[in-house]
Amino acid sequence: MEKTLPLFPLNLVVFPGEDLNLHIFEPRYRQLINECLSKETTFGIPVFMDNKLPGYGTEVHITTLHKRYDDGRLDIKTKGLGVFQLINFENPIPGKLYAGGNVQLIDSGDSFSPHLDALLVLLERLYDLLKIEIDSVRPDEPSLSYRIGHKVGLSVDQEYELLTLETESERQRYLIDHLDKVIPVVSEMERTKERIRMNGHFKNLDALNF
């Protein structure tokens, strides 16, 4: 399905279902957000990387106007709705300060994935190694890959690649491949930290037979 959206490019990836807080200060984006608030419409956040728009982004809606400052700045809370692919980009839209364009909305696909159990095991292993707690994850949560996409150490480029994958199965497989590479590195780092901590301590060494 095609749709026309006002666009707010950012150097980050927003996943569907994600809550994102934004401080709006540029005049063009103050105009965009004020129009979305008054008309109760959505806007798009296309990913801006390497000084270009590679083509994918996320439609978001404003959930809360948290604060409006005397000088016109705003603090807003938004939530990601769905992924889109840019068809064209016009900057600015005639008669407006901000950019816009036509987008193709991408179906998020079937939420079923045969990789779920393997992904959850690896996710728990990573957070055990890091000794940090992760928010509770429900195995039956739709589009789980988006829920944890920012929580496994992906680069912006990798998050963007995850955003472009059209099925939950593909996205979970991508995360598993990433964790398979990251966990051994984190594990070795933890062993190195332990060796550093033990330097100078009394050591109980095994006898050597030679």
Short mmCIF file of C-alpha atoms in Angstrom, two decimals:
data_model
loop_
_atom_site.label_atom_id
_atom_site.label_comp_id
_atom_site.label_asym_id
_atom_site.label_seq_id
_atom_site.Cartn_x
_atom_site.Cartn_y
_atom_site.Cartn_z
CA MET A 1 0.00 0.00 0.00
CA GLU A 2 1.28 3.45 -0.93
CA LYS A 3 0.97 6.46 1.33
CA THR A 4 2.18 10.07 1.45
CA LEU A 5 3.96 11.06 4.66
CA PRO A 6 5.76 14.09 6.06
CA LEU A 7 9.32 12.89 6.70
CA PHE A 8 11.73 13.46 9.58
CA PRO A 9 15.06 11.77 8.64
CA LEU A 10 17.21 10.69 11.59
CA ASN A 11 20.52 8.90 11.99
CA LEU A 12 18.89 6.04 13.85
CA VAL A 13 16.59 3.08 13.30
CA VAL A 14 13.11 3.03 14.81
CA PHE A 15 11.47 -0.39 15.06
CA PRO A 16 7.72 -1.00 14.92
CA GLY A 17 6.35 -1.02 18.46
CA GLU A 18 9.27 1.02 19.80
CA ASP A 19 8.68 4.06 22.02
CA LEU A 20 10.85 7.01 21.02
CA ASN A 21 11.15 10.36 22.81
CA LEU A 22 12.05 13.35 20.65
CA HIS A 23 13.05 16.92 21.47
CA ILE A 24 11.88 19.09 18.57
CA PHE A 25 13.74 22.36 18.08
CA GLU A 26 14.30 23.04 14.35
CA PRO A 27 11.59 25.28 12.80
CA ARG A 28 10.88 22.80 9.98
CA TYR A 29 10.23 19.95 12.39
CA ARG A 30 8.28 22.14 14.80
CA GLN A 31 5.98 22.87 11.85
CA LEU A 32 5.77 19.15 10.97
CA ILE A 33 4.97 18.04 14.52
CA ASN A 34 2.46 20.82 15.15
CA GLU A 35 0.57 19.85 11.99
CA CYS A 36 0.60 16.18 12.99
CA LEU A 37 -0.72 17.10 16.43
CA SER A 38 -3.50 19.31 15.09
CA LYS A 39 -4.57 16.82 12.39
CA GLU A 40 -3.82 13.67 14.43
CA THR A 41 -1.75 12.29 11.56
CA THR A 42 1.42 10.21 11.42
CA PHE A 43 4.88 10.96 10.03
CA GLY A 44 7.80 8.92 8.78
CA ILE A 45 11.33 8.55 10.12
CA PRO A 46 13.51 7.37 7.23
CA VAL A 47 16.97 6.19 8.26
CA PHE A 48 19.74 8.63 7.31
CA MET A 49 23.15 6.93 7.07
CA ASP A 50 26.43 7.88 5.43
CA ASN A 51 24.93 11.20 4.32
CA LYS A 52 22.15 9.55 2.35
CA LEU A 53 18.71 7.99 2.66
CA PRO A 54 19.19 4.29 1.85
CA GLY A 55 15.45 3.84 1.46
CA TYR A 56 13.75 2.28 4.49
CA GLY A 57 12.16 3.84 7.56
CA THR A 58 9.33 3.59 10.05
CA GLU A 59 5.97 5.30 10.24
CA VAL A 60 5.32 6.68 13.74
CA HIS A 61 2.51 8.38 15.57
CA ILE A 62 2.67 10.85 18.44
CA THR A 63 1.39 9.32 21.67
CA THR A 64 2.04 12.25 24.02
CA LEU A 65 2.89 15.92 23.82
CA HIS A 66 5.07 15.92 26.92
CA LYS A 67 6.03 19.61 26.97
CA ARG A 68 5.66 22.72 24.84
CA TYR A 69 8.27 25.41 25.52
CA ASP A 70 7.67 29.16 25.30
CA ASP A 71 10.10 29.43 22.36
CA GLY A 72 8.19 26.81 20.33
CA ARG A 73 10.30 23.75 21.10
CA LEU A 74 8.46 20.55 21.95
CA ASP A 75 9.10 17.28 23.77
CA ILE A 76 7.03 14.44 22.34
CA LYS A 77 6.64 10.71 22.80
CA THR A 78 6.13 8.59 19.69
CA LYS A 79 5.58 4.93 18.85
CA GLY A 80 6.70 3.04 15.76
CA LEU A 81 3.86 1.62 13.67
CA GLY A 82 5.27 -0.13 10.62
CA VAL A 83 8.12 -0.25 8.12
CA PHE A 84 8.06 1.59 4.80
CA GLN A 85 10.25 1.90 1.72
CA LEU A 86 10.73 5.31 0.17
CA ILE A 87 9.37 5.77 -3.34
CA ASN A 88 10.34 9.41 -3.66
CA PHE A 89 11.70 12.14 -1.41
CA GLU A 90 10.88 15.85 -1.80
CA ASN A 91 12.70 18.41 0.30
CA PRO A 92 10.90 20.57 1.10
CA ILE A 93 7.28 19.86 0.25
CA PRO A 94 5.89 22.87 -1.67
CA GLY A 95 4.60 25.43 0.80
CA LYS A 96 6.16 23.69 3.80
CA LEU A 97 9.46 23.86 5.63
CA TYR A 98 9.81 20.08 6.00
CA ALA A 99 10.37 17.16 3.64
CA GLY A 100 7.88 14.53 2.55
CA GLY A 101 7.35 11.78 0.06
CA ASN A 102 5.47 8.75 -1.10
CA VAL A 103 6.22 5.48 0.66
CA GLN A 104 5.34 1.82 0.19
CA LEU A 105 4.16 0.28 3.46
CA ILE A 106 5.79 -3.11 4.09
CA ASP A 107 3.81 -6.02 5.50
CA SER A 108 5.61 -7.26 8.64
CA GLY A 109 4.86 -10.86 7.66
CA ASP A 110 3.83 -13.88 9.69
CA SER A 111 5.00 -13.63 13.32
CA PHE A 112 5.74 -17.38 13.47
CA SER A 113 9.40 -18.35 13.56
CA PRO A 114 11.02 -21.77 14.05
CA HIS A 115 14.07 -20.01 15.51
CA LEU A 116 12.39 -18.63 18.65
CA ASP A 117 13.73 -21.11 21.22
CA ALA A 118 17.31 -20.83 19.92
CA LEU A 119 17.12 -17.03 19.97
CA LEU A 120 15.86 -16.90 23.57
CA VAL A 121 18.63 -19.26 24.75
CA LEU A 122 21.30 -17.07 23.15
CA LEU A 123 19.73 -13.88 24.47
CA GLU A 124 19.78 -15.25 28.03
CA ARG A 125 23.40 -16.36 27.57
CA LEU A 126 24.46 -12.89 26.43
CA TYR A 127 22.85 -11.14 29.37
CA ASP A 128 24.23 -13.67 31.85
CA LEU A 129 27.72 -12.93 30.54
CA LEU A 130 27.13 -9.18 30.71
CA LYS A 131 25.65 -9.53 34.20
CA ILE A 132 22.82 -7.16 33.38
CA GLU A 133 19.09 -7.66 33.47
CA ILE A 134 16.91 -7.45 30.38
CA ASP A 135 13.25 -6.50 30.38
CA SER A 136 11.06 -9.57 30.48
CA VAL A 137 10.52 -11.07 27.02
CA ARG A 138 7.34 -13.00 26.26
CA PRO A 139 7.89 -15.87 23.81
CA ASP A 140 4.43 -15.23 22.34
CA GLU A 141 5.13 -11.54 21.73
CA PRO A 142 4.50 -10.61 18.10
CA SER A 143 7.56 -9.40 16.17
CA LEU A 144 9.91 -10.27 19.02
CA SER A 145 12.86 -9.40 16.79
CA TYR A 146 11.85 -5.74 16.83
CA ARG A 147 11.39 -5.85 20.60
CA ILE A 148 15.00 -6.91 21.19
CA GLY A 149 16.60 -5.33 18.11
CA HIS A 150 18.25 -2.55 20.14
CA LYS A 151 19.26 -4.88 22.99
CA VAL A 152 21.86 -7.16 21.40
CA GLY A 153 24.63 -4.76 20.39
CA LEU A 154 23.81 -4.26 16.73
CA SER A 155 25.44 -1.34 14.91
CA VAL A 156 23.18 1.19 13.17
CA ASP A 157 24.00 -0.50 9.85
CA GLN A 158 22.97 -3.88 11.28
CA GLU A 159 19.79 -2.44 12.80
CA TYR A 160 18.96 -1.02 9.38
CA GLU A 161 19.53 -4.41 7.76
CA LEU A 162 17.23 -5.99 10.34
CA LEU A 163 14.58 -3.37 9.50
CA THR A 164 14.66 -4.33 5.82
CA LEU A 165 13.96 -8.04 6.44
CA GLU A 166 10.31 -8.77 5.74
CA THR A 167 9.52 -11.83 7.90
CA GLU A 168 9.90 -12.56 11.59
CA SER A 169 11.70 -15.80 10.76
CA GLU A 170 14.33 -13.95 8.71
CA ARG A 171 14.79 -11.34 11.43
CA GLN A 172 15.21 -13.92 14.20
CA ARG A 173 17.69 -15.88 12.08
CA TYR A 174 19.65 -12.66 11.55
CA LEU A 175 19.77 -12.03 15.32
CA ILE A 176 20.89 -15.61 16.00
CA ASP A 177 23.75 -15.26 13.50
CA HIS A 178 24.77 -12.01 15.20
CA LEU A 179 24.66 -13.53 18.71
CA ASP A 180 26.65 -16.57 17.55
CA LYS A 181 29.44 -14.15 16.63
CA VAL A 182 29.13 -11.78 19.60
CA ILE A 183 28.82 -14.22 22.51
CA PRO A 184 32.29 -15.82 22.09
CA VAL A 185 33.83 -12.33 21.97
CA VAL A 186 31.97 -11.22 25.11
CA SER A 187 32.89 -14.50 26.84
CA GLU A 188 36.59 -13.97 26.12
CA MET A 189 36.36 -10.38 27.34
CA GLU A 190 34.88 -11.60 30.63
CA ARG A 191 37.70 -14.13 31.02
CA THR A 192 40.22 -11.37 30.33
CA LYS A 193 38.60 -9.14 32.95
CA GLU A 194 38.76 -11.99 35.47
CA ARG A 195 42.48 -12.56 34.76
CA ILE A 196 43.11 -8.85 35.27
CA ARG A 197 41.18 -8.88 38.56
CA MET A 198 43.19 -11.90 39.78
CA ASN A 199 46.57 -10.34 39.02
CA GLY A 200 48.42 -9.90 42.33
CA HIS A 201 46.08 -12.19 44.28
CA PHE A 202 47.25 -15.41 45.92
CA LYS A 203 46.74 -18.27 43.49
CA ASN A 204 46.00 -21.90 44.27
CA LEU A 205 47.88 -23.68 41.47
CA ASP A 206 47.64 -27.31 40.48
CA ALA A 207 50.76 -29.44 40.74
CA LEU A 208 52.44 -30.17 37.43
CA ASN A 209 53.54 -33.65 36.42
CA PHE A 210 56.59 -33.64 34.15
#
